[in-house]
Structure formats: structure tokens, C-alpha cells
Amino acid sequence: MKGWTMIIITGGTGKLGSAIVDRLLDRVPAAEVGVSVRDPARAVGLAARGVRVRRGDFADPASLATAFEGAAQVLVVSTDETGPEAVIHHVAAIEAARSAGAKRVLYTSHQAAAAGSLFAPMADHAATERRLEGAPFTALRNGFYAATVPLLLGGALETGELAAPADGPVSWTAHADLAEAAAILLASDGRFEGPTPPLTAPVALDLEEVAALLTDLTGRPIRRVVMSDDAWAAGLTDHGVPAARAELLLGMFRAARRGEFAAVGPDLETLLGRPATSLRTVLAEALTH
């Protein structure tokens, strides 16, 4: 690894963060890798592998100063929060990383990051990216996580109907591929400056095509049924989902209908040096668990 010393990854025990750490350890010595986690007790396995583990909480900037000490690069893995609090926490991590002397800050953004997005998290990503400007940074414009698809199926496998609002093509992209890409970039001396090109699977699929994949994988007919936005949201609230959360989730479909998640490109596969994992493979694995 040229030039860099300590690489710190936030959320090192989360789904994406832990996968990034695993892939990074294939490329750099464990002594050059650290994680910032809210609960160090959950990272004892990483500590046993030689990774530096320190407590770091986006809501506690003093803890971040300690977690990021000595960092040459910090990868800020975006939180699951939405709205102003998410941006505040991301910015706290960015500022702490730069105060600690990090030469580069990386951030897990989204291919559709835009202030005017119909899906609220995309505006949060755009606001965070603006706060990265002014010093070396890389915003990973990740494709939409393919792991979202099983969460959208509802009772499709039992009823034979994939019922959801009207949608549009989405570049469903595997966590494992995005984790490997992040590890490659962390180990490659600032290969991208600023936002990356879209890091996506090579195709975008809508739910009609997802239903066809499920039909093929299960051997049972799965039919795509288009619901009204209101009916779908009412179904969520009837099952205890807060109305504000249901409205936020509807934004995903509205944004997809507008084509916000349709962009795809070759850059992820170029980084990986291999074909990206297909949604078919992701769904096949999900069906076995």
C-alpha cells in the first residue's frame, strides 16, 4: 500500500462496514486497519485479528477524536438515519476525521444522491457530499442495495403476487461487491477524487422483472401486482409502521418511477476485475436462508 498508514472505517460491525473490513484485510496488514464502533464489545473478533478497535459514536464527537487518532484515511459509512440528524452525524464524523489529520475522507453515498430527489435519503447524501468539499475526498456513489429486494416481497412467495406501488428500473447491487470496491479504493491511494461514477450492477431491473426472476427460481408463478400508493402505505400502517415511515418508503417508488435509480455503468466491474453479482444470485441466496 503506497503512502497511507492507518485506515479507519466507521460502523465496522455493521453489514457493509464489516464486509469492507474483511475485504480490506485481504489487501493491507491488520496493523494498518482500525474501526470506529459504538460498542467495542461487538468487535472482539476484529481485535483478535489485529485490527485496532476504538469506541466512536457520531453523536459524541469527543469519542470520534480518539477513534480517528492517527488516521491517514477515514471511511465514513453512512447511517440508517434520515433527515437533518443523519447529516449532522455524518458531518461530525467528517470534521473529526479532518481534525485528526486524515489525508482523505471517504463516504458511502448513493448513485442517486441529489438535493431534489423524491427519496429523502438521497437528499441527505447530497447534503453530506457538499460538506466533504474543500479537502481531498471520495464519495462512493453506490448502487441501490440488492438486499432491499427481499424486504419488498411481502407475502409474494406465499400468495404468488408481488404487490407494491408502480416502480421503475433500479440498479440492484450486492453489498459484497460494494464492500470489495470500497476496500480496493482504500488501498489504492485516492483512485477517485470527488464523487465516483455510479458503482452499480450492469443492469437495472424493475419489479416486473424481479417477479420473473422469482418465478424462475422457485418454479412457482409470481405475478407483479401494482397497488396504489395510498393502499400500499395503508397496508404498512395497518401493520404498525408509523405513517411518516410509510411516506418515506413510498418515496423510493416515486423516485424509481422518475428513473432516479436507473443509471448503470461499468465502473464497479472495472474496479472488481470481474462481473458484478447478479440480483438472481442475491435472491437465490436469500431464498435458502
PDB file of C-alpha atoms in Angstrom:
ATOM      1  CA  MET A   1       0.000   0.000   0.000  1.00  0.00           C
ATOM      2  CA  LYS A   2       1.585   3.266  -1.142  1.00  0.00           C
ATOM      3  CA  GLY A   3       1.592   6.346   1.032  1.00  0.00           C
ATOM      4  CA  TRP A   4      -1.153   5.582   3.552  1.00  0.00           C
ATOM      5  CA  THR A   5      -0.725   4.291   7.093  1.00  0.00           C
ATOM      6  CA  MET A   6      -3.790   3.866   9.313  1.00  0.00           C
ATOM      7  CA  ILE A   7      -7.172   3.371   7.627  1.00  0.00           C
ATOM      8  CA  ILE A   8     -10.228   3.819   9.870  1.00  0.00           C
ATOM      9  CA  ILE A   9     -13.682   2.515   8.976  1.00  0.00           C
ATOM     10  CA  THR A  10     -16.774   3.631  10.895  1.00  0.00           C
ATOM     11  CA  GLY A  11     -19.570   1.180  11.575  1.00  0.00           C
ATOM     12  CA  GLY A  12     -17.056  -1.642  11.403  1.00  0.00           C
ATOM     13  CA  THR A  13     -19.527  -4.170  12.830  1.00  0.00           C
ATOM     14  CA  GLY A  14     -22.427  -3.239  10.520  1.00  0.00           C
ATOM     15  CA  LYS A  15     -23.489  -5.146   7.404  1.00  0.00           C
ATOM     16  CA  LEU A  16     -21.485  -3.028   4.968  1.00  0.00           C
ATOM     17  CA  GLY A  17     -18.718  -1.865   7.298  1.00  0.00           C
ATOM     18  CA  SER A  18     -17.799  -5.357   8.461  1.00  0.00           C
ATOM     19  CA  ALA A  19     -17.671  -6.610   4.887  1.00  0.00           C
ATOM     20  CA  ILE A  20     -15.384  -3.719   3.912  1.00  0.00           C
ATOM     21  CA  VAL A  21     -13.038  -4.547   6.787  1.00  0.00           C
ATOM     22  CA  ASP A  22     -12.909  -8.200   5.715  1.00  0.00           C
ATOM     23  CA  ARG A  23     -12.024  -7.277   2.134  1.00  0.00           C
ATOM     24  CA  LEU A  24      -9.509  -4.648   3.246  1.00  0.00           C
ATOM     25  CA  LEU A  25      -7.676  -7.194   5.387  1.00  0.00           C
ATOM     26  CA  ASP A  26      -7.056  -9.168   2.185  1.00  0.00           C
ATOM     27  CA  ARG A  27      -5.069  -6.178   0.897  1.00  0.00           C
ATOM     28  CA  VAL A  28      -3.295  -4.459   3.801  1.00  0.00           C
ATOM     29  CA  PRO A  29      -1.799  -5.571   7.126  1.00  0.00           C
ATOM     30  CA  ALA A  30      -4.224  -5.663  10.038  1.00  0.00           C
ATOM     31  CA  ALA A  31      -1.961  -3.259  11.936  1.00  0.00           C
ATOM     32  CA  GLU A  32      -2.903  -0.570   9.385  1.00  0.00           C
ATOM     33  CA  VAL A  33      -6.664  -1.031   9.838  1.00  0.00           C
ATOM     34  CA  GLY A  34      -8.863   0.399  12.560  1.00  0.00           C
ATOM     35  CA  VAL A  35     -12.583   0.512  13.216  1.00  0.00           C
ATOM     36  CA  SER A  36     -14.722   3.064  14.976  1.00  0.00           C
ATOM     37  CA  VAL A  37     -17.716   1.363  16.592  1.00  0.00           C
ATOM     38  CA  ARG A  38     -20.341   2.367  19.105  1.00  0.00           C
ATOM     39  CA  ASP A  39     -19.917  -0.891  21.039  1.00  0.00           C
ATOM     40  CA  PRO A  40     -16.343  -2.251  21.048  1.00  0.00           C
ATOM     41  CA  ALA A  41     -17.595  -5.457  22.658  1.00  0.00           C
ATOM     42  CA  ARG A  42     -19.153  -6.376  19.310  1.00  0.00           C
ATOM     43  CA  ALA A  43     -15.756  -6.071  17.603  1.00  0.00           C
ATOM     44  CA  VAL A  44     -13.722  -8.517  19.698  1.00  0.00           C
ATOM     45  CA  GLY A  45     -13.345 -10.756  16.660  1.00  0.00           C
ATOM     46  CA  LEU A  46     -11.729  -7.911  14.725  1.00  0.00           C
ATOM     47  CA  ALA A  47      -9.447  -7.097  17.646  1.00  0.00           C
ATOM     48  CA  ALA A  48      -8.342 -10.743  17.698  1.00  0.00           C
ATOM     49  CA  ARG A  49      -7.347 -10.374  14.042  1.00  0.00           C
ATOM     50  CA  GLY A  50      -5.111  -7.418  14.885  1.00  0.00           C
ATOM     51  CA  VAL A  51      -7.490  -4.611  13.898  1.00  0.00           C
ATOM     52  CA  ARG A  52      -7.431  -1.504  16.111  1.00  0.00           C
ATOM     53  CA  VAL A  53     -10.833  -1.188  17.779  1.00  0.00           C
ATOM     54  CA  ARG A  54     -11.962   2.050  19.406  1.00  0.00           C
ATOM     55  CA  ARG A  55     -15.285   3.425  20.506  1.00  0.00           C
ATOM     56  CA  GLY A  56     -16.630   6.100  18.201  1.00  0.00           C
ATOM     57  CA  ASP A  57     -20.166   7.486  18.187  1.00  0.00           C
ATOM     58  CA  PHE A  58     -21.299  10.069  15.629  1.00  0.00           C
ATOM     59  CA  ALA A  59     -23.387  11.665  18.383  1.00  0.00           C
ATOM     60  CA  ASP A  60     -20.298  12.028  20.610  1.00  0.00           C
ATOM     61  CA  PRO A  61     -17.595  13.989  18.713  1.00  0.00           C
ATOM     62  CA  ALA A  62     -15.115  13.591  21.584  1.00  0.00           C
ATOM     63  CA  SER A  63     -15.208   9.826  21.078  1.00  0.00           C
ATOM     64  CA  LEU A  64     -14.522  10.299  17.358  1.00  0.00           C
ATOM     65  CA  ALA A  65     -11.353  12.271  18.093  1.00  0.00           C
ATOM     66  CA  THR A  66      -9.993   9.241  19.913  1.00  0.00           C
ATOM     67  CA  ALA A  67     -11.324   6.731  17.389  1.00  0.00           C
ATOM     68  CA  PHE A  68      -9.748   8.580  14.454  1.00  0.00           C
ATOM     69  CA  GLU A  69      -6.412   9.344  16.094  1.00  0.00           C
ATOM     70  CA  GLY A  70      -3.531   8.728  13.696  1.00  0.00           C
ATOM     71  CA  ALA A  71      -5.785   8.075  10.695  1.00  0.00           C
ATOM     72  CA  ALA A  72      -4.480   8.755   7.201  1.00  0.00           C
ATOM     73  CA  GLN A  73      -7.838   7.798   5.668  1.00  0.00           C
ATOM     74  CA  VAL A  74     -11.288   7.576   7.235  1.00  0.00           C
ATOM     75  CA  LEU A  75     -14.230   5.864   5.547  1.00  0.00           C
ATOM     76  CA  VAL A  76     -17.481   7.241   6.936  1.00  0.00           C
ATOM     77  CA  VAL A  77     -20.155   4.596   6.428  1.00  0.00           C
ATOM     78  CA  SER A  78     -23.495   6.386   6.208  1.00  0.00           C
ATOM     79  CA  THR A  79     -26.009   5.780   8.987  1.00  0.00           C
ATOM     80  CA  ASP A  80     -29.517   4.346   8.738  1.00  0.00           C
ATOM     81  CA  GLU A  81     -30.937   7.658   9.947  1.00  0.00           C
ATOM     82  CA  THR A  82     -32.813  10.067   7.706  1.00  0.00           C
ATOM     83  CA  GLY A  83     -33.150  13.828   7.727  1.00  0.00           C
ATOM     84  CA  PRO A  84     -31.155  16.575   9.447  1.00  0.00           C
ATOM     85  CA  GLU A  85     -29.884  14.272  12.198  1.00  0.00           C
ATOM     86  CA  ALA A  86     -28.259  11.995   9.619  1.00  0.00           C
ATOM     87  CA  VAL A  87     -26.440  14.899   8.000  1.00  0.00           C
ATOM     88  CA  ILE A  88     -25.366  16.286  11.388  1.00  0.00           C
ATOM     89  CA  HIS A  89     -23.871  12.925  12.346  1.00  0.00           C
ATOM     90  CA  HIS A  90     -22.121  12.457   9.006  1.00  0.00           C
ATOM     91  CA  VAL A  91     -20.654  15.961   9.186  1.00  0.00           C
ATOM     92  CA  ALA A  92     -19.478  15.361  12.770  1.00  0.00           C
ATOM     93  CA  ALA A  93     -17.532  12.339  11.526  1.00  0.00           C
ATOM     94  CA  ILE A  94     -16.096  14.237   8.546  1.00  0.00           C
ATOM     95  CA  GLU A  95     -14.933  17.125  10.734  1.00  0.00           C
ATOM     96  CA  ALA A  96     -13.460  14.786  13.332  1.00  0.00           C
ATOM     97  CA  ALA A  97     -11.562  12.884  10.640  1.00  0.00           C
ATOM     98  CA  ARG A  98     -10.050  16.052   9.250  1.00  0.00           C
ATOM     99  CA  SER A  99      -9.222  17.366  12.718  1.00  0.00           C
ATOM    100  CA  ALA A 100      -7.409  14.087  13.353  1.00  0.00           C
ATOM    101  CA  GLY A 101      -5.229  14.754  10.306  1.00  0.00           C
ATOM    102  CA  ALA A 102      -6.775  12.338   7.821  1.00  0.00           C
ATOM    103  CA  LYS A 103      -5.421  12.989   4.327  1.00  0.00           C
ATOM    104  CA  ARG A 104      -8.608  11.705   2.705  1.00  0.00           C
ATOM    105  CA  VAL A 105     -12.195  11.176   3.856  1.00  0.00           C
ATOM    106  CA  LEU A 106     -14.342   8.659   2.017  1.00  0.00           C
ATOM    107  CA  TYR A 107     -18.116   8.408   2.380  1.00  0.00           C
ATOM    108  CA  THR A 108     -20.611   5.737   1.329  1.00  0.00           C
ATOM    109  CA  SER A 109     -23.025   7.794  -0.718  1.00  0.00           C
ATOM    110  CA  HIS A 110     -25.545   6.683  -3.354  1.00  0.00           C
ATOM    111  CA  GLN A 111     -25.714   6.780  -7.121  1.00  0.00           C
ATOM    112  CA  ALA A 112     -28.879   8.910  -6.910  1.00  0.00           C
ATOM    113  CA  ALA A 113     -27.597  11.478  -4.395  1.00  0.00           C
ATOM    114  CA  ALA A 114     -29.383  14.733  -5.262  1.00  0.00           C
ATOM    115  CA  ALA A 115     -30.977  17.569  -3.358  1.00  0.00           C
ATOM    116  CA  GLY A 116     -34.191  17.257  -5.355  1.00  0.00           C
ATOM    117  CA  SER A 117     -34.637  13.501  -5.052  1.00  0.00           C
ATOM    118  CA  LEU A 118     -38.078  12.123  -4.296  1.00  0.00           C
ATOM    119  CA  PHE A 119     -36.466   9.647  -1.864  1.00  0.00           C
ATOM    120  CA  ALA A 120     -35.388  11.529   1.251  1.00  0.00           C
ATOM    121  CA  PRO A 121     -32.127   9.649   1.969  1.00  0.00           C
ATOM    122  CA  MET A 122     -30.769  10.793  -1.402  1.00  0.00           C
ATOM    123  CA  ALA A 123     -31.041  14.430  -0.319  1.00  0.00           C
ATOM    124  CA  ASP A 124     -29.177  13.546   2.893  1.00  0.00           C
ATOM    125  CA  HIS A 125     -26.367  12.020   0.844  1.00  0.00           C
ATOM    126  CA  ALA A 126     -26.192  15.114  -1.343  1.00  0.00           C
ATOM    127  CA  ALA A 127     -26.033  17.389   1.700  1.00  0.00           C
ATOM    128  CA  THR A 128     -23.246  15.281   3.194  1.00  0.00           C
ATOM    129  CA  GLU A 129     -21.288  15.333  -0.070  1.00  0.00           C
ATOM    130  CA  ARG A 130     -21.413  19.139  -0.076  1.00  0.00           C
ATOM    131  CA  ARG A 131     -19.792  19.147   3.356  1.00  0.00           C
ATOM    132  CA  LEU A 132     -16.984  16.928   2.064  1.00  0.00           C
ATOM    133  CA  GLU A 133     -15.844  19.567  -0.410  1.00  0.00           C
ATOM    134  CA  GLY A 134     -12.767  21.673   0.247  1.00  0.00           C
ATOM    135  CA  ALA A 135     -10.319  18.859   1.022  1.00  0.00           C
ATOM    136  CA  PRO A 136      -9.457  15.505  -0.605  1.00  0.00           C
ATOM    137  CA  PHE A 137     -12.485  13.198  -0.518  1.00  0.00           C
ATOM    138  CA  THR A 138     -14.123  10.319  -2.301  1.00  0.00           C
ATOM    139  CA  ALA A 139     -17.888   9.853  -2.313  1.00  0.00           C
ATOM    140  CA  LEU A 140     -18.739   6.266  -3.202  1.00  0.00           C
ATOM    141  CA  ARG A 141     -21.805   6.548  -5.429  1.00  0.00           C
ATOM    142  CA  ASN A 142     -23.080   3.071  -4.572  1.00  0.00           C
ATOM    143  CA  GLY A 143     -25.892   1.381  -6.439  1.00  0.00           C
ATOM    144  CA  PHE A 144     -29.134   0.558  -4.635  1.00  0.00           C
ATOM    145  CA  TYR A 145     -28.513  -2.326  -2.226  1.00  0.00           C
ATOM    146  CA  ALA A 146     -29.832  -5.579  -3.661  1.00  0.00           C
ATOM    147  CA  ALA A 147     -30.544  -6.761  -0.106  1.00  0.00           C
ATOM    148  CA  THR A 148     -33.537  -4.392  -0.192  1.00  0.00           C
ATOM    149  CA  VAL A 149     -35.390  -6.593  -2.672  1.00  0.00           C
ATOM    150  CA  PRO A 150     -36.272  -9.442  -0.265  1.00  0.00           C
ATOM    151  CA  LEU A 151     -37.752  -6.796   2.044  1.00  0.00           C
ATOM    152  CA  LEU A 152     -40.100  -5.664  -0.748  1.00  0.00           C
ATOM    153  CA  LEU A 153     -41.523  -9.092  -1.472  1.00  0.00           C
ATOM    154  CA  GLY A 154     -44.066  -9.142   1.344  1.00  0.00           C
ATOM    155  CA  GLY A 155     -46.072 -12.347   1.038  1.00  0.00           C
ATOM    156  CA  ALA A 156     -45.200 -12.871  -2.634  1.00  0.00           C
ATOM    157  CA  LEU A 157     -43.787 -16.340  -2.122  1.00  0.00           C
ATOM    158  CA  GLU A 158     -46.967 -17.473  -0.337  1.00  0.00           C
ATOM    159  CA  THR A 159     -49.595 -15.585  -2.379  1.00  0.00           C
ATOM    160  CA  GLY A 160     -47.923 -15.653  -5.780  1.00  0.00           C
ATOM    161  CA  GLU A 161     -48.361 -11.875  -6.043  1.00  0.00           C
ATOM    162  CA  LEU A 162     -45.609  -9.288  -5.705  1.00  0.00           C
ATOM    163  CA  ALA A 163     -47.831  -6.383  -4.698  1.00  0.00           C
ATOM    164  CA  ALA A 164     -46.264  -2.924  -4.494  1.00  0.00           C
ATOM    165  CA  PRO A 165     -46.671   0.573  -5.944  1.00  0.00           C
ATOM    166  CA  ALA A 166     -45.677   1.357  -9.514  1.00  0.00           C
ATOM    167  CA  ASP A 167     -41.897   1.472  -9.780  1.00  0.00           C
ATOM    168  CA  GLY A 168     -39.094   1.767 -12.324  1.00  0.00           C
ATOM    169  CA  PRO A 169     -35.708   0.221 -13.105  1.00  0.00           C
ATOM    170  CA  VAL A 170     -33.294   0.008 -10.158  1.00  0.00           C
ATOM    171  CA  SER A 171     -29.591  -0.879 -10.305  1.00  0.00           C
ATOM    172  CA  TRP A 172     -29.781  -3.549  -7.604  1.00  0.00           C
ATOM    173  CA  THR A 173     -26.172  -4.031  -6.437  1.00  0.00           C
ATOM    174  CA  ALA A 174     -24.755  -6.569  -3.971  1.00  0.00           C
ATOM    175  CA  HIS A 175     -23.313  -5.468  -0.620  1.00  0.00           C
ATOM    176  CA  ALA A 176     -20.360  -7.809  -1.135  1.00  0.00           C
ATOM    177  CA  ASP A 177     -19.405  -6.135  -4.417  1.00  0.00           C
ATOM    178  CA  LEU A 178     -19.655  -2.638  -2.959  1.00  0.00           C
ATOM    179  CA  ALA A 179     -17.597  -3.698   0.068  1.00  0.00           C
ATOM    180  CA  GLU A 180     -14.860  -5.082  -2.158  1.00  0.00           C
ATOM    181  CA  ALA A 181     -14.866  -1.908  -4.264  1.00  0.00           C
ATOM    182  CA  ALA A 182     -14.512   0.244  -1.141  1.00  0.00           C
ATOM    183  CA  ALA A 183     -11.597  -1.880   0.056  1.00  0.00           C
ATOM    184  CA  ILE A 184      -9.881  -1.548  -3.318  1.00  0.00           C
ATOM    185  CA  LEU A 185     -10.238   2.235  -3.231  1.00  0.00           C
ATOM    186  CA  LEU A 186      -8.994   2.471   0.356  1.00  0.00           C
ATOM    187  CA  ALA A 187      -5.883   0.535  -0.628  1.00  0.00           C
ATOM    188  CA  SER A 188      -5.186   2.472  -3.823  1.00  0.00           C
ATOM    189  CA  ASP A 189      -4.045   5.996  -2.861  1.00  0.00           C
ATOM    190  CA  GLY A 190      -7.050   8.094  -3.806  1.00  0.00           C
ATOM    191  CA  ARG A 191      -8.023   6.499  -7.103  1.00  0.00           C
ATOM    192  CA  PHE A 192     -11.090   8.748  -7.365  1.00  0.00           C
ATOM    193  CA  GLU A 193     -11.265  12.404  -6.382  1.00  0.00           C
ATOM    194  CA  GLY A 194     -14.762  13.602  -5.515  1.00  0.00           C
ATOM    195  CA  PRO A 195     -17.855  11.556  -6.352  1.00  0.00           C
ATOM    196  CA  THR A 196     -17.178   8.288  -8.132  1.00  0.00           C
ATOM    197  CA  PRO A 197     -19.096   7.261 -11.239  1.00  0.00           C
ATOM    198  CA  PRO A 198     -22.104   5.062 -10.398  1.00  0.00           C
ATOM    199  CA  LEU A 199     -20.829   1.884  -8.755  1.00  0.00           C
ATOM    200  CA  THR A 200     -23.621  -0.410  -9.868  1.00  0.00           C
ATOM    201  CA  ALA A 201     -24.527  -3.752 -11.291  1.00  0.00           C
ATOM    202  CA  PRO A 202     -24.551  -3.574 -15.112  1.00  0.00           C
ATOM    203  CA  VAL A 203     -28.345  -3.780 -15.436  1.00  0.00           C
ATOM    204  CA  ALA A 204     -31.334  -2.141 -13.777  1.00  0.00           C
ATOM    205  CA  LEU A 205     -34.450  -4.195 -13.134  1.00  0.00           C
ATOM    206  CA  ASP A 206     -37.999  -3.259 -12.184  1.00  0.00           C
ATOM    207  CA  LEU A 207     -40.301  -5.350 -10.017  1.00  0.00           C
ATOM    208  CA  GLU A 208     -41.929  -6.952 -13.050  1.00  0.00           C
ATOM    209  CA  GLU A 209     -38.519  -8.401 -13.876  1.00  0.00           C
ATOM    210  CA  VAL A 210     -37.953  -9.303 -10.221  1.00  0.00           C
ATOM    211  CA  ALA A 211     -41.217 -11.267 -10.257  1.00  0.00           C
ATOM    212  CA  ALA A 212     -39.999 -13.131 -13.340  1.00  0.00           C
ATOM    213  CA  LEU A 213     -36.727 -13.973 -11.567  1.00  0.00           C
ATOM    214  CA  LEU A 214     -38.639 -15.292  -8.575  1.00  0.00           C
ATOM    215  CA  THR A 215     -40.864 -17.382 -10.838  1.00  0.00           C
ATOM    216  CA  ASP A 216     -37.784 -18.942 -12.403  1.00  0.00           C
ATOM    217  CA  LEU A 217     -36.010 -19.512  -9.091  1.00  0.00           C
ATOM    218  CA  THR A 218     -38.965 -21.012  -7.228  1.00  0.00           C
ATOM    219  CA  GLY A 219     -40.707 -22.829 -10.063  1.00  0.00           C
ATOM    220  CA  ARG A 220     -43.947 -21.180  -8.966  1.00  0.00           C
ATOM    221  CA  PRO A 221     -45.664 -18.325 -10.815  1.00  0.00           C
ATOM    222  CA  ILE A 222     -45.130 -14.948  -9.117  1.00  0.00           C
ATOM    223  CA  ARG A 223     -47.267 -12.190 -10.631  1.00  0.00           C
ATOM    224  CA  ARG A 224     -46.477  -8.479 -10.331  1.00  0.00           C
ATOM    225  CA  VAL A 225     -49.462  -6.563  -8.956  1.00  0.00           C
ATOM    226  CA  VAL A 226     -49.398  -2.753  -8.995  1.00  0.00           C
ATOM    227  CA  MET A 227     -51.024  -1.162  -5.941  1.00  0.00           C
ATOM    228  CA  SER A 228     -51.909   2.475  -5.460  1.00  0.00           C
ATOM    229  CA  ASP A 229     -49.506   4.432  -3.283  1.00  0.00           C
ATOM    230  CA  ASP A 230     -52.232   5.054  -0.725  1.00  0.00           C
ATOM    231  CA  ALA A 231     -53.272   1.406  -0.491  1.00  0.00           C
ATOM    232  CA  TRP A 232     -49.686   0.240  -0.056  1.00  0.00           C
ATOM    233  CA  ALA A 233     -48.971   2.831   2.625  1.00  0.00           C
ATOM    234  CA  ALA A 234     -52.210   1.944   4.413  1.00  0.00           C
ATOM    235  CA  GLY A 235     -51.114  -1.691   4.473  1.00  0.00           C
ATOM    236  CA  LEU A 236     -47.910  -0.678   6.220  1.00  0.00           C
ATOM    237  CA  THR A 237     -49.626   1.491   8.812  1.00  0.00           C
ATOM    238  CA  ASP A 238     -52.183  -1.270   9.454  1.00  0.00           C
ATOM    239  CA  HIS A 239     -49.199  -3.433  10.454  1.00  0.00           C
ATOM    240  CA  GLY A 240     -47.832  -0.846  12.852  1.00  0.00           C
ATOM    241  CA  VAL A 241     -45.458   1.109  10.621  1.00  0.00           C
ATOM    242  CA  PRO A 242     -45.576   4.814  11.559  1.00  0.00           C
ATOM    243  CA  ALA A 243     -47.219   6.978   8.893  1.00  0.00           C
ATOM    244  CA  ALA A 244     -44.088   9.090   8.464  1.00  0.00           C
ATOM    245  CA  ARG A 245     -42.033   5.959   7.813  1.00  0.00           C
ATOM    246  CA  ALA A 246     -44.564   4.677   5.290  1.00  0.00           C
ATOM    247  CA  GLU A 247     -44.426   8.009   3.461  1.00  0.00           C
ATOM    248  CA  LEU A 248     -40.630   7.906   3.385  1.00  0.00           C
ATOM    249  CA  LEU A 249     -40.679   4.382   1.915  1.00  0.00           C
ATOM    250  CA  LEU A 250     -43.177   5.479  -0.730  1.00  0.00           C
ATOM    251  CA  GLY A 251     -40.558   7.970  -1.829  1.00  0.00           C
ATOM    252  CA  MET A 252     -38.410   5.073  -3.027  1.00  0.00           C
ATOM    253  CA  PHE A 253     -41.097   4.025  -5.512  1.00  0.00           C
ATOM    254  CA  ARG A 254     -41.768   7.597  -6.605  1.00  0.00           C
ATOM    255  CA  ALA A 255     -38.069   8.140  -7.225  1.00  0.00           C
ATOM    256  CA  ALA A 256     -37.810   4.845  -9.123  1.00  0.00           C
ATOM    257  CA  ARG A 257     -40.743   5.860 -11.327  1.00  0.00           C
ATOM    258  CA  ARG A 258     -38.847   9.035 -12.173  1.00  0.00           C
ATOM    259  CA  GLY A 259     -35.791   6.991 -13.151  1.00  0.00           C
ATOM    260  CA  GLU A 260     -33.558   8.124 -10.296  1.00  0.00           C
ATOM    261  CA  PHE A 261     -32.087   4.655  -9.749  1.00  0.00           C
ATOM    262  CA  ALA A 262     -31.892   3.537 -13.379  1.00  0.00           C
ATOM    263  CA  ALA A 263     -28.331   4.652 -14.167  1.00  0.00           C
ATOM    264  CA  VAL A 264     -25.807   1.847 -14.525  1.00  0.00           C
ATOM    265  CA  GLY A 265     -22.193   1.766 -15.601  1.00  0.00           C
ATOM    266  CA  PRO A 266     -19.104  -0.414 -15.996  1.00  0.00           C
ATOM    267  CA  ASP A 267     -17.044   1.171 -13.227  1.00  0.00           C
ATOM    268  CA  LEU A 268     -17.883  -1.296 -10.455  1.00  0.00           C
ATOM    269  CA  GLU A 269     -16.964  -4.285 -12.600  1.00  0.00           C
ATOM    270  CA  THR A 270     -13.813  -2.480 -13.743  1.00  0.00           C
ATOM    271  CA  LEU A 271     -12.776  -1.921 -10.123  1.00  0.00           C
ATOM    272  CA  LEU A 272     -13.533  -5.512  -9.184  1.00  0.00           C
ATOM    273  CA  GLY A 273     -11.904  -7.004 -12.262  1.00  0.00           C
ATOM    274  CA  ARG A 274     -14.816  -9.426 -12.556  1.00  0.00           C
ATOM    275  CA  PRO A 275     -18.553  -9.474 -13.290  1.00  0.00           C
ATOM    276  CA  ALA A 276     -20.776  -7.964 -10.624  1.00  0.00           C
ATOM    277  CA  THR A 277     -23.007 -10.270  -8.580  1.00  0.00           C
ATOM    278  CA  SER A 278     -26.405 -10.561 -10.236  1.00  0.00           C
ATOM    279  CA  LEU A 279     -29.705  -9.943  -8.475  1.00  0.00           C
ATOM    280  CA  ARG A 280     -30.582 -13.512  -9.394  1.00  0.00           C
ATOM    281  CA  THR A 281     -27.677 -14.728  -7.254  1.00  0.00           C
ATOM    282  CA  VAL A 282     -28.641 -12.437  -4.354  1.00  0.00           C
ATOM    283  CA  LEU A 283     -32.230 -13.699  -4.449  1.00  0.00           C
ATOM    284  CA  ALA A 284     -31.170 -17.338  -4.729  1.00  0.00           C
ATOM    285  CA  GLU A 285     -29.061 -16.954  -1.592  1.00  0.00           C
ATOM    286  CA  ALA A 286     -31.889 -15.167   0.238  1.00  0.00           C
ATOM    287  CA  LEU A 287     -34.309 -17.960  -0.609  1.00  0.00           C
ATOM    288  CA  THR A 288     -32.047 -20.526   1.032  1.00  0.00           C
ATOM    289  CA  HIS A 289     -31.979 -18.691   4.377  1.00  0.00           C
TER     290      HIS A 289
END
